[in-house]
Every structure is written in C-alpha cells, then in structure tokens.
Short mmCIF file of C-alpha atoms in Angstrom, two decimals:
data_model
loop_
_atom_site.label_atom_id
_atom_site.label_comp_id
_atom_site.label_asym_id
_atom_site.label_seq_id
_atom_site.Cartn_x
_atom_site.Cartn_y
_atom_site.Cartn_z
CA MET A 1 140.86 -27.86 -24.68
CA THR A 2 142.80 -29.44 -21.63
CA ASN A 3 143.51 -26.35 -19.66
CA GLN A 4 139.97 -25.61 -19.87
CA SER A 5 138.69 -28.70 -18.74
CA GLU A 6 141.00 -28.42 -15.70
CA LEU A 7 140.05 -25.11 -14.98
CA ILE A 8 136.58 -26.32 -15.16
CA ALA A 9 137.26 -29.23 -12.86
CA ALA A 10 139.07 -26.73 -10.44
CA ASN A 11 136.28 -24.31 -10.39
CA LEU A 12 133.98 -27.27 -9.83
CA GLN A 13 136.22 -28.60 -6.82
CA ARG A 14 136.04 -25.23 -5.36
CA ARG A 15 132.75 -24.68 -5.65
CA TYR A 16 132.11 -28.12 -3.71
CA ARG A 17 134.36 -27.03 -0.99
CA LYS A 18 132.36 -23.67 -0.32
CA GLU A 19 129.01 -25.59 -0.48
CA LYS A 20 130.56 -28.57 2.09
CA PHE A 21 132.00 -25.59 4.06
CA PHE A 22 128.23 -23.53 4.18
CA PHE A 23 126.56 -26.78 4.98
CA ALA A 24 128.73 -27.70 7.73
CA ALA A 25 128.75 -24.02 9.05
CA GLY A 26 124.94 -24.23 8.98
CA LEU A 27 124.49 -27.70 10.68
CA LEU A 28 127.00 -26.30 13.41
CA SER A 29 124.85 -23.41 13.92
CA VAL A 30 121.84 -25.57 14.35
CA ILE A 31 123.89 -28.30 17.01
CA PHE A 32 125.15 -25.30 18.91
CA ALA A 33 121.63 -23.34 19.31
CA SER A 34 120.06 -26.79 20.03
CA VAL A 35 122.72 -27.62 22.71
CA CYS A 36 122.24 -24.14 24.12
CA LEU A 37 118.74 -24.60 24.09
CA LEU A 38 118.95 -27.95 25.93
CA VAL A 39 121.33 -26.76 28.35
CA LEU A 40 118.98 -23.89 29.40
CA LEU A 41 115.93 -25.89 29.44
CA ALA A 42 117.69 -28.32 31.53
CA ASP A 43 118.89 -25.90 34.09
CA ILE A 44 115.51 -24.43 34.45
CA THR A 45 113.80 -27.56 34.82
CA GLY A 46 116.34 -28.57 37.35
CA LYS A 47 115.79 -25.48 39.43
CA GLY A 48 112.30 -25.05 38.69
CA THR A 49 110.79 -28.80 39.71
CA GLY A 50 112.10 -27.79 43.58
CA ALA A 51 109.36 -24.90 43.40
CA LEU A 52 106.42 -28.12 42.68
CA ARG A 53 107.28 -29.77 45.88
CA ALA A 54 106.90 -28.17 49.43
CA THR A 55 108.02 -29.72 52.88
CA TYR A 56 105.67 -30.24 55.64
CA LEU A 57 106.19 -30.97 59.29
CA GLN A 58 104.03 -33.45 61.16
CA LEU A 59 103.28 -32.92 64.59
CA GLU A 60 100.56 -33.41 67.71
CA VAL A 61 99.13 -30.54 68.10
CA THR A 62 97.01 -29.83 71.38
CA PHE A 63 94.19 -27.12 70.93
CA ASP A 64 94.30 -25.98 74.23
CA SER A 65 92.15 -23.24 75.11
CA GLU A 66 94.08 -21.61 77.39
CA GLU A 67 96.86 -21.36 75.06
CA LEU A 68 94.74 -20.58 72.44
CA GLY A 69 92.93 -17.41 74.38
CA VAL A 70 89.53 -19.20 73.39
CA GLN A 71 86.99 -19.76 76.08
CA GLN A 72 85.51 -23.40 75.93
CA PRO A 73 81.86 -23.33 75.08
CA THR A 74 79.65 -25.16 77.25
CA ALA A 75 77.04 -27.72 76.35
CA GLY A 76 74.73 -26.39 73.48
CA GLN A 77 76.72 -23.49 72.71
CA GLN A 78 79.10 -22.75 69.54
CA LEU A 79 82.75 -21.86 69.16
CA ASP A 80 82.92 -18.15 68.50
CA ALA A 81 84.36 -17.57 64.74
CA GLU A 82 85.74 -14.23 65.57
CA ALA A 83 87.49 -16.11 68.64
CA ILE A 84 88.97 -18.73 66.24
CA HIS A 85 90.06 -16.10 64.08
CA GLY A 86 92.04 -14.31 66.60
CA ALA A 87 93.64 -17.24 68.44
CA ASP A 88 97.11 -17.76 69.64
CA TYR A 89 98.12 -20.44 67.04
CA ALA A 90 101.84 -19.71 67.55
CA ALA A 91 101.64 -20.32 71.31
CA VAL A 92 100.14 -23.80 70.42
CA LEU A 93 102.50 -24.61 67.94
CA LYS A 94 105.65 -23.65 70.28
CA SER A 95 104.46 -26.17 72.76
CA ALA A 96 103.73 -28.61 70.26
CA ILE A 97 107.48 -28.75 68.68
CA TYR A 98 108.92 -27.97 72.18
CA GLN A 99 107.44 -31.07 73.42
CA ARG A 100 108.40 -33.16 70.14
CA LEU A 101 111.74 -31.68 70.48
CA ASP A 102 112.34 -32.08 74.06
CA VAL A 103 113.42 -28.29 74.15
CA THR A 104 113.77 -26.81 77.58
CA LYS A 105 116.57 -24.03 76.83
CA ARG A 106 115.41 -20.40 75.46
CA LYS A 107 118.10 -20.58 72.90
CA ASP A 108 116.98 -23.85 71.73
CA LYS A 109 113.15 -22.49 71.70
CA ARG A 110 114.22 -19.94 69.73
CA ALA A 111 115.78 -22.06 67.20
CA ALA A 112 113.13 -24.73 67.34
CA ALA A 113 110.46 -22.12 66.51
CA GLY A 114 112.18 -21.31 63.22
CA LEU A 115 111.02 -24.73 61.86
CA TRP A 116 107.66 -23.92 60.59
CA SER A 117 106.26 -21.46 58.65
CA ILE A 118 103.77 -18.56 59.53
CA GLY A 119 101.32 -20.47 56.99
CA ALA A 120 101.10 -23.21 59.48
CA GLU A 121 99.41 -21.13 61.74
CA TYR A 122 96.94 -20.48 59.01
CA GLU A 123 96.44 -24.13 58.78
CA LEU A 124 95.56 -24.54 62.50
CA ARG A 125 93.21 -21.78 62.17
CA ASP A 126 91.49 -23.19 58.98
CA TYR A 127 91.30 -26.79 60.49
CA LEU A 128 89.85 -25.41 63.76
CA LYS A 129 87.17 -23.37 61.79
CA GLU A 130 86.42 -26.58 60.08
CA HIS A 131 86.48 -28.93 62.88
CA PRO A 132 85.71 -26.84 66.20
CA GLU A 133 84.75 -30.08 68.23
CA GLN A 134 88.46 -30.56 68.29
CA LEU A 135 88.98 -27.83 70.72
CA GLY A 136 90.98 -29.04 73.61
CA LYS A 137 92.05 -32.22 71.91
CA THR A 138 95.12 -33.38 70.67
CA VAL A 139 95.57 -34.05 66.87
CA LYS A 140 98.28 -35.06 64.67
CA LEU A 141 98.95 -32.71 61.43
CA TRP A 142 101.06 -32.27 58.68
CA LEU A 143 102.22 -28.43 58.86
CA LEU A 144 103.76 -26.25 56.32
CA ALA A 145 107.57 -26.11 56.84
CA ASP A 146 109.87 -22.73 56.78
CA ASP A 147 111.41 -21.99 53.66
CA GLU A 148 115.37 -22.84 54.82
CA THR A 149 113.82 -26.03 56.29
CA ASP A 150 112.18 -26.74 53.02
CA THR A 151 115.54 -26.10 51.10
CA TYR A 152 117.56 -28.30 53.30
CA VAL A 153 115.09 -31.21 53.51
CA LYS A 154 115.23 -30.85 49.32
CA TYR A 155 118.81 -30.24 48.44
CA TYR A 156 121.02 -30.74 51.60
CA TYR A 157 120.05 -33.48 53.56
CA GLY A 158 122.44 -36.25 53.68
CA THR A 159 124.86 -34.30 51.89
CA GLY A 160 127.02 -33.34 55.00
CA GLU A 161 126.77 -29.50 53.80
CA GLN A 162 125.26 -26.92 56.14
CA TYR A 163 122.36 -24.20 54.80
CA GLY A 164 122.13 -21.03 56.22
CA ARG A 165 120.88 -21.01 59.75
CA VAL A 166 120.21 -24.64 59.46
CA LYS A 167 123.43 -25.97 61.41
CA GLY A 168 123.94 -27.37 64.97
CA LYS A 169 120.94 -28.53 66.92
CA ARG A 170 118.50 -27.34 64.27
CA GLU A 171 120.20 -29.51 61.62
CA GLN A 172 120.29 -32.40 64.16
CA TRP A 173 116.58 -31.63 64.67
CA LEU A 174 115.92 -32.05 61.26
CA ASN A 175 117.69 -35.07 60.44
CA GLN A 176 116.07 -36.87 63.43
CA LEU A 177 112.38 -35.58 61.95
CA ILE A 178 113.24 -36.96 58.47
CA ASP A 179 114.64 -40.21 60.03
CA ASN A 180 111.40 -40.68 61.80
CA GLY A 181 109.11 -39.88 58.92
CA ASP A 182 107.80 -36.86 60.80
CA MET A 183 108.83 -35.00 57.66
CA THR A 184 107.92 -35.15 54.07
CA THR A 185 107.68 -33.28 50.57
CA ARG A 186 104.34 -33.37 48.69
CA PHE A 187 103.10 -31.59 45.73
CA ASN A 188 102.99 -27.75 46.32
CA THR A 189 99.57 -26.64 45.16
CA ARG A 190 100.13 -23.03 46.81
CA PHE A 191 102.47 -22.65 43.98
CA PHE A 192 99.23 -22.46 41.97
CA THR A 193 96.58 -21.07 44.51
CA ASN A 194 98.49 -17.95 45.94
CA GLY A 195 99.39 -14.54 45.36
CA ASP A 196 102.89 -13.01 46.00
CA SER A 197 104.02 -13.48 49.52
CA ARG A 198 107.38 -11.86 51.54
CA GLU A 199 107.61 -15.60 52.93
CA PRO A 200 108.90 -17.64 50.02
CA GLU A 201 107.21 -20.91 50.82
CA LEU A 202 103.81 -19.12 50.92
CA ALA A 203 104.18 -17.48 47.68
CA GLY A 204 102.35 -18.24 44.56
CA ILE A 205 101.82 -17.01 40.82
CA ARG A 206 98.07 -17.22 40.86
CA GLY A 207 97.72 -13.59 41.16
CA ALA A 208 100.29 -12.80 38.27
CA LEU A 209 98.84 -15.37 36.05
CA MET A 210 95.35 -13.92 36.68
CA GLY A 211 97.02 -10.54 36.08
CA SER A 212 98.56 -11.58 32.81
CA ALA A 213 95.14 -13.29 31.70
CA LEU A 214 93.15 -9.59 32.16
CA THR A 215 96.17 -7.90 30.53
CA LEU A 216 96.15 -10.26 27.39
CA MET A 217 92.67 -10.23 27.21
CA VAL A 218 92.48 -6.24 26.45
CA THR A 219 95.24 -6.57 24.43
CA LEU A 220 93.80 -9.19 22.14
CA LEU A 221 90.06 -7.74 22.18
CA LEU A 222 91.78 -4.34 21.26
CA SER A 223 94.75 -5.43 18.80
CA PHE A 224 93.23 -7.75 16.74
CA PRO A 225 90.29 -6.23 15.14
CA ILE A 226 92.37 -2.80 15.03
CA GLY A 227 95.28 -4.52 13.25
CA ILE A 228 93.27 -6.41 10.71
CA ALA A 229 91.08 -3.13 10.41
CA ALA A 230 94.13 -0.85 9.53
CA ALA A 231 95.81 -3.83 7.34
CA LEU A 232 92.74 -4.01 5.01
CA TYR A 233 92.33 -0.35 4.54
CA LEU A 234 96.09 0.00 3.89
CA GLU A 235 96.15 -2.65 1.36
CA GLU A 236 92.56 -2.55 -0.23
CA PHE A 237 91.05 0.74 0.06
CA ALA A 238 93.59 3.47 0.93
CA PRO A 239 94.92 5.80 -1.92
CA LYS A 240 98.53 5.37 -3.06
CA ASN A 241 99.76 8.86 -2.35
CA ARG A 242 102.59 10.30 -0.26
CA TRP A 243 100.31 10.37 3.03
CA THR A 244 99.52 6.74 2.67
CA ALA A 245 103.33 5.82 2.18
CA LEU A 246 104.26 7.88 5.06
CA LEU A 247 101.65 5.98 7.00
CA GLU A 248 103.22 2.78 6.44
CA ILE A 249 107.01 3.61 6.75
CA ASN A 250 105.94 4.97 10.48
CA ILE A 251 104.07 1.51 11.19
CA ASN A 252 107.23 -0.33 9.89
CA ASN A 253 109.66 1.79 11.87
CA LEU A 254 107.31 1.27 15.02
CA ALA A 255 107.89 -2.10 15.11
CA ALA A 256 111.43 -1.77 15.85
CA VAL A 257 110.83 0.81 18.52
CA PRO A 258 112.19 -0.43 21.82
CA SER A 259 108.97 -1.56 24.23
CA ILE A 260 109.89 0.65 26.91
CA VAL A 261 109.07 3.84 24.62
CA PHE A 262 105.71 2.07 24.64
CA GLY A 263 105.90 2.10 28.39
CA LEU A 264 106.77 5.71 28.59
CA LEU A 265 104.13 6.91 26.17
CA GLY A 266 101.84 4.68 28.24
CA ALA A 267 102.67 6.56 31.49
CA ALA A 268 102.63 9.91 29.91
CA VAL A 269 98.76 9.52 28.03
CA PHE A 270 97.04 6.67 30.12
CA ILE A 271 98.44 7.69 33.66
CA ALA A 272 99.68 11.10 33.60
CA PHE A 273 97.13 12.68 31.22
CA LEU A 274 94.11 10.71 31.34
CA GLY A 275 94.24 10.10 34.97
CA MET A 276 94.00 6.01 35.06
CA PRO A 277 95.26 4.21 38.19
CA ARG A 278 98.63 2.61 38.14
CA SER A 279 99.10 -1.04 38.25
CA ILE A 280 96.05 -2.14 36.78
CA PRO A 281 95.55 -4.64 33.67
CA LEU A 282 93.69 -2.33 31.85
CA VAL A 283 96.30 0.20 31.23
CA GLY A 284 98.89 -2.72 30.84
CA GLY A 285 96.48 -4.10 28.02
CA LEU A 286 96.55 -0.62 26.41
CA VAL A 287 100.15 -0.12 26.37
CA LEU A 288 100.81 -3.69 25.05
CA THR A 289 98.20 -3.08 22.19
CA LEU A 290 100.28 -0.10 21.36
CA MET A 291 103.13 -2.17 21.44
CA THR A 292 101.81 -5.24 19.26
CA LEU A 293 99.65 -3.67 17.07
CA PRO A 294 102.64 -2.89 14.14
CA THR A 295 103.33 -6.50 14.39
CA ILE A 296 99.78 -7.19 13.37
CA ILE A 297 99.46 -5.14 11.05
CA ILE A 298 102.87 -5.69 8.97
CA ALA A 299 101.83 -9.83 9.33
CA SER A 300 98.05 -8.94 8.18
CA ARG A 301 99.27 -6.60 5.35
CA ALA A 302 101.69 -9.49 4.01
CA ALA A 303 98.83 -12.09 4.30
CA ILE A 304 96.92 -9.76 2.00
CA LYS A 305 99.38 -9.23 -0.39
CA ALA A 306 99.86 -12.98 -0.64
CA VAL A 307 95.88 -13.65 -1.82
CA PRO A 308 96.44 -13.95 -6.06
CA PRO A 309 94.89 -10.71 -7.42
CA SER A 310 92.95 -13.20 -9.79
CA ILE A 311 90.48 -14.08 -6.74
CA ARG A 312 89.68 -10.44 -6.31
CA GLU A 313 89.30 -9.96 -10.27
CA ALA A 314 87.08 -13.14 -10.41
CA ALA A 315 84.74 -11.84 -7.65
CA LEU A 316 84.26 -8.60 -9.47
CA GLY A 317 83.74 -9.98 -12.63
CA MET A 318 80.82 -11.86 -10.83
CA GLY A 319 79.25 -8.75 -9.85
CA ALA A 320 80.55 -8.59 -6.38
CA SER A 321 81.31 -5.31 -4.63
CA LYS A 322 84.74 -4.04 -3.52
CA MET A 323 83.52 -4.71 0.34
CA GLN A 324 82.08 -8.35 -0.40
CA VAL A 325 85.36 -8.99 -2.48
CA VAL A 326 87.19 -8.01 1.07
CA LEU A 327 85.17 -9.74 3.54
CA HIS A 328 84.07 -12.86 1.61
CA HIS A 329 87.20 -13.79 -0.17
CA VAL A 330 90.34 -11.97 0.97
CA LEU A 331 89.85 -11.77 4.54
CA PRO A 332 88.91 -15.65 4.84
CA LEU A 333 92.25 -16.44 2.58
CA ALA A 334 94.43 -14.07 4.54
CA MET A 335 93.13 -15.33 8.14
CA PRO A 336 95.81 -18.04 8.49
CA GLY A 337 98.49 -15.25 7.93
CA MET A 338 96.98 -13.03 10.34
CA LEU A 339 96.49 -15.37 12.64
CA THR A 340 100.38 -16.11 12.66
CA GLY A 341 100.88 -12.38 13.20
CA LEU A 342 98.31 -12.23 16.15
CA VAL A 343 100.18 -15.16 18.05
CA LEU A 344 103.71 -13.13 17.78
CA GLY A 345 102.03 -10.25 18.81
CA MET A 346 100.31 -12.33 21.62
CA ALA A 347 103.54 -13.91 22.62
CA GLN A 348 105.76 -10.86 22.49
CA ALA A 349 103.12 -9.20 24.93
CA LEU A 350 103.15 -12.18 27.38
CA GLY A 351 106.80 -12.06 27.84
CA GLU A 352 107.39 -8.28 28.03
CA THR A 353 108.29 -6.70 31.11
CA ALA A 354 109.91 -3.22 30.43
CA PRO A 355 106.80 -1.14 29.25
CA LEU A 356 104.87 -2.84 32.28
CA LEU A 357 107.50 -1.34 34.91
CA MET A 358 106.89 2.01 33.53
CA ILE A 359 103.07 2.09 34.24
CA GLY A 360 103.64 0.47 38.00
CA MET A 361 102.97 -2.89 37.47
CA VAL A 362 106.02 -3.83 39.49
CA ALA A 363 104.43 -3.52 43.01
CA PHE A 364 104.12 -5.95 45.28
CA ILE A 365 100.67 -7.24 45.30
CA VAL A 366 99.32 -9.78 47.16
CA ASP A 367 95.72 -9.99 46.54
CA ILE A 368 94.38 -11.71 43.46
CA PRO A 369 92.88 -9.49 40.82
CA SER A 370 89.38 -10.23 39.24
CA THR A 371 88.63 -7.10 37.25
CA LEU A 372 90.26 -4.92 35.12
CA THR A 373 90.83 -2.28 37.65
CA ASP A 374 92.53 -4.29 40.23
CA PRO A 375 95.78 -3.62 41.18
CA ALA A 376 97.62 -6.45 39.61
CA ALA A 377 101.05 -7.89 38.43
CA VAL A 378 102.23 -9.90 35.44
CA LEU A 379 104.17 -12.98 35.26
CA PRO A 380 107.28 -11.62 33.55
CA VAL A 381 107.40 -9.06 36.30
CA GLN A 382 106.50 -11.60 39.32
CA ILE A 383 109.98 -13.45 37.70
CA PHE A 384 112.00 -10.25 37.52
CA LEU A 385 110.82 -9.59 41.44
CA TRP A 386 111.49 -12.94 42.45
CA ALA A 387 114.75 -12.99 40.46
CA ASP A 388 115.83 -9.97 42.58
CA SER A 389 115.12 -11.82 46.01
CA PRO A 390 118.38 -13.21 47.89
CA GLU A 391 116.41 -16.22 49.32
CA ARG A 392 117.27 -19.57 47.66
CA ALA A 393 113.95 -20.47 47.90
CA PHE A 394 113.08 -17.81 45.56
CA THR A 395 115.49 -18.94 43.34
CA GLU A 396 113.64 -22.22 42.63
CA ARG A 397 110.40 -20.37 42.22
CA THR A 398 111.79 -17.89 39.74
CA SER A 399 112.53 -20.97 37.71
CA GLY A 400 109.03 -22.67 38.31
CA ALA A 401 107.52 -19.25 37.22
CA ILE A 402 109.45 -19.12 34.10
CA ILE A 403 108.72 -23.13 33.21
CA VAL A 404 104.77 -21.65 33.51
CA LEU A 405 105.42 -18.94 31.30
CA LEU A 406 106.85 -21.08 28.56
CA PHE A 407 104.55 -23.68 29.06
CA PHE A 408 101.62 -20.72 27.97
CA LEU A 409 104.01 -19.79 25.26
CA VAL A 410 104.19 -22.83 23.85
CA LEU A 411 100.44 -23.70 24.66
CA MET A 412 99.88 -20.06 22.84
CA ASN A 413 101.64 -21.41 19.59
CA ALA A 414 99.90 -24.55 19.36
CA PHE A 415 96.85 -23.07 19.31
CA GLY A 416 97.88 -20.84 16.50
CA VAL A 417 99.22 -23.49 14.47
CA TRP A 418 96.17 -25.33 14.85
CA ALA A 419 94.09 -22.31 14.17
CA ARG A 420 96.28 -21.41 10.95
CA LYS A 421 95.68 -25.16 9.69
CA LYS A 422 92.15 -25.21 10.49
CA LEU A 423 91.33 -21.77 8.66
CA GLU A 424 93.92 -22.58 5.92
CA ARG A 425 92.39 -22.67 2.19
CA ARG A 426 94.22 -23.48 -1.09
CA TRP A 427 93.75 -21.86 -4.36
#
C-alpha cells in the first residue's frame, strides 16, 4: 500500500512538472512573439515617421519677367496662362539661392542648385498662377528641399556625420540656413496626396491607395456573394455524392495553393486569352477574387455547420420551405462567421503582392487611377518598389507606407469584429 501511494505521488509530481514545463514554454512563446512584434513595430514606426515630415527652405524669390521669360502685361491686360505655365522658374530659383548664399563660383553654383527639389519649381508656378500680380516683385516663400537636404536636416544635422553629397560647402550652407531659421520641417501632405515619383521628396501613396481601394472593391463585390452562395449550396442543397466530395476536396486544396499560381492563372485567362489590359484594378480584383474565394467558402461552410439542426427542424415543422429556412434562419445565424471569413480573405488580398506582379501591376505609374480600367499600382507593390530603391529617402517612405497598410488592416479587422458583434445572435 505504501509503495502504491509513493508511486501515485511520484506520478503526480511528474505530471505537475510537465504541466509547469508546458505552461512556461507557452508563456515564453507568447513573450517572445510579443517582443518580436514590438521590435518590428518600433523599427517600422521609427523609420516611417520621417516620411510624415518634409523639409522646406525659405527664400526671397524675385519674379523677374526677363528671367522667367514672361512678358510683363500692360495696364488692363492679364498675364497669359500658357506663359506662366512654361516660364523658367529654375532660373528664378537659382538667382534667389545664389543671392542668399552669396555664391559666385561655378562649382559652388552647381552645389547650391541641388539644395531644392524640382517640386519647388512647380510650387513657384502654382503661386504665380494664383497671384499674377506678384510678377516683378520679391516674395519670401517656403519651398520644398531636395531629398538629400531633407535627409541631412532630419537625421544628420548636429551629429558631425556627413551624408551623401552633403559635405564641404553644401553642409556649411545647410547649417547656416538651419541656424538662421531659414529651414524647417513640416507635415508632409504630399505623402498622402501625390502619386509615385522618381524624386523621393515628391513620391506619395495616393495612387497606390486608390489602386488598392478599386482592386479590393472588385474583390469584395465578387468574392462575398459567390463565396456565400457556394457555401450555402454545398452545405444545404448539394447531394452527397462523389462529385460533391471531389469539389469540396478541391476547394480545400485551393486554399493552400501559393498565391503566385493565381497570378499565373489570371495572366493566362484574363490577359492572354480574354485580352484585358495589364495593370488595371479590374484584372487585379478578378485575380484576388480567385485567391480569396476558397478562404471565404471554407469559413462560411464552418459557420453554416455551426447552426444547430434543431433550428432547421423547427422552421420546417412550422411549414417553412427549404429556401425560407436557409434565407430566414440559417443565413442570418451564420453571418457573423461568414464575416470572419470575409475579413480574413480581404486582409489577405490587401497585403498580397505576388499575384499582382504577374499581371503587370508593378509598373511605374504616376497618375492617380479613378476607374477600374485606369493603370494602377497597389500599396503592397508600391512598398516592394520603394524597398528596392537605393535612396535613403525611399527607405522612410517604405516604412511610412507599411504603417498606412497596417493601419488599414487593423481598421478592416476592427470593422469585422464590430459587424460580427452587431449581427451575432444567441440560440
């Protein structure tokens, strides 16, 4: 009896040790995953916040009609709009910066000319369009700085380190301008209002955001109703035979197929066979619909299966038809689970890159798309393109775009949770 008690006690102690080990292993796994996630978010946030600020240079600009190549209108005449559009704003900017920095040598002039962005010339053009009365006058304006100037001001000023071509006199000029209050950083609205650009300081995510929105709209409009209809048919109406079993196995297997295969399928069917244009949101949405359908169908079938059979039987017992049982009872009760599948599928579609590369949505597109047939990029592809660029300024824009992508993913999940709670019914 004593030996048996000792054996039971030893077994209990061994079981308790194993439970403590599994508890500690689980806790360590959660802590490790949380730390990795925090490090990742801290790294992305630290690099991405720089994209939300842009550097501006203050200059006294003289809108000299001779330098601009614009004829001064006589009294009663208006300034010609075409002349304003085609004026030589670079010459005006050069004169202003040479005068501000007291530059006379040719080599120094070349270095000083790289302090501002080409976007500053567009700013001068827009300003003169709005204020044509300023022609021939001197105005103090804040103008967009070059990406190297921007990076130096945000990360290297005061550290004693040099960056790229910002060294020697160029570094002295920038330190002088910063110390005199002629340089400042402001919120970078261009990051949200501009399309892509070869110049990092002018590059924005608006085109990619619109492309993603249009692509997801097509995906949502097609995948949700088709996915629900397929799930309802398979669970409620389809006969249980070998063909149905084969169809179910194929749907389950399609959920595990690499996404790039759907891109190849879309390129072969929609572009090569049907002759649809490349790089348009309509084709992107069709490809992502093919990719997300298995996920939505599987989640919807699981939600339909979770509806108790007693509800169906009670409705049939009250005289309801099969279609009424499905539409009035099964579908509303299964909707929260279906929405979970929809959110999972749409989140996957929002962050997907590989299938869109196969249908040409990797092209450099500056214009903002407004219809389903306009050439467009999407946000994950834009991140991929910027991440491959060597300029330091594109690194912070890559992280900034990732922050925006994560924000929309969190927003989409929050909406899914809210909708699920709203539609949830207890039985």
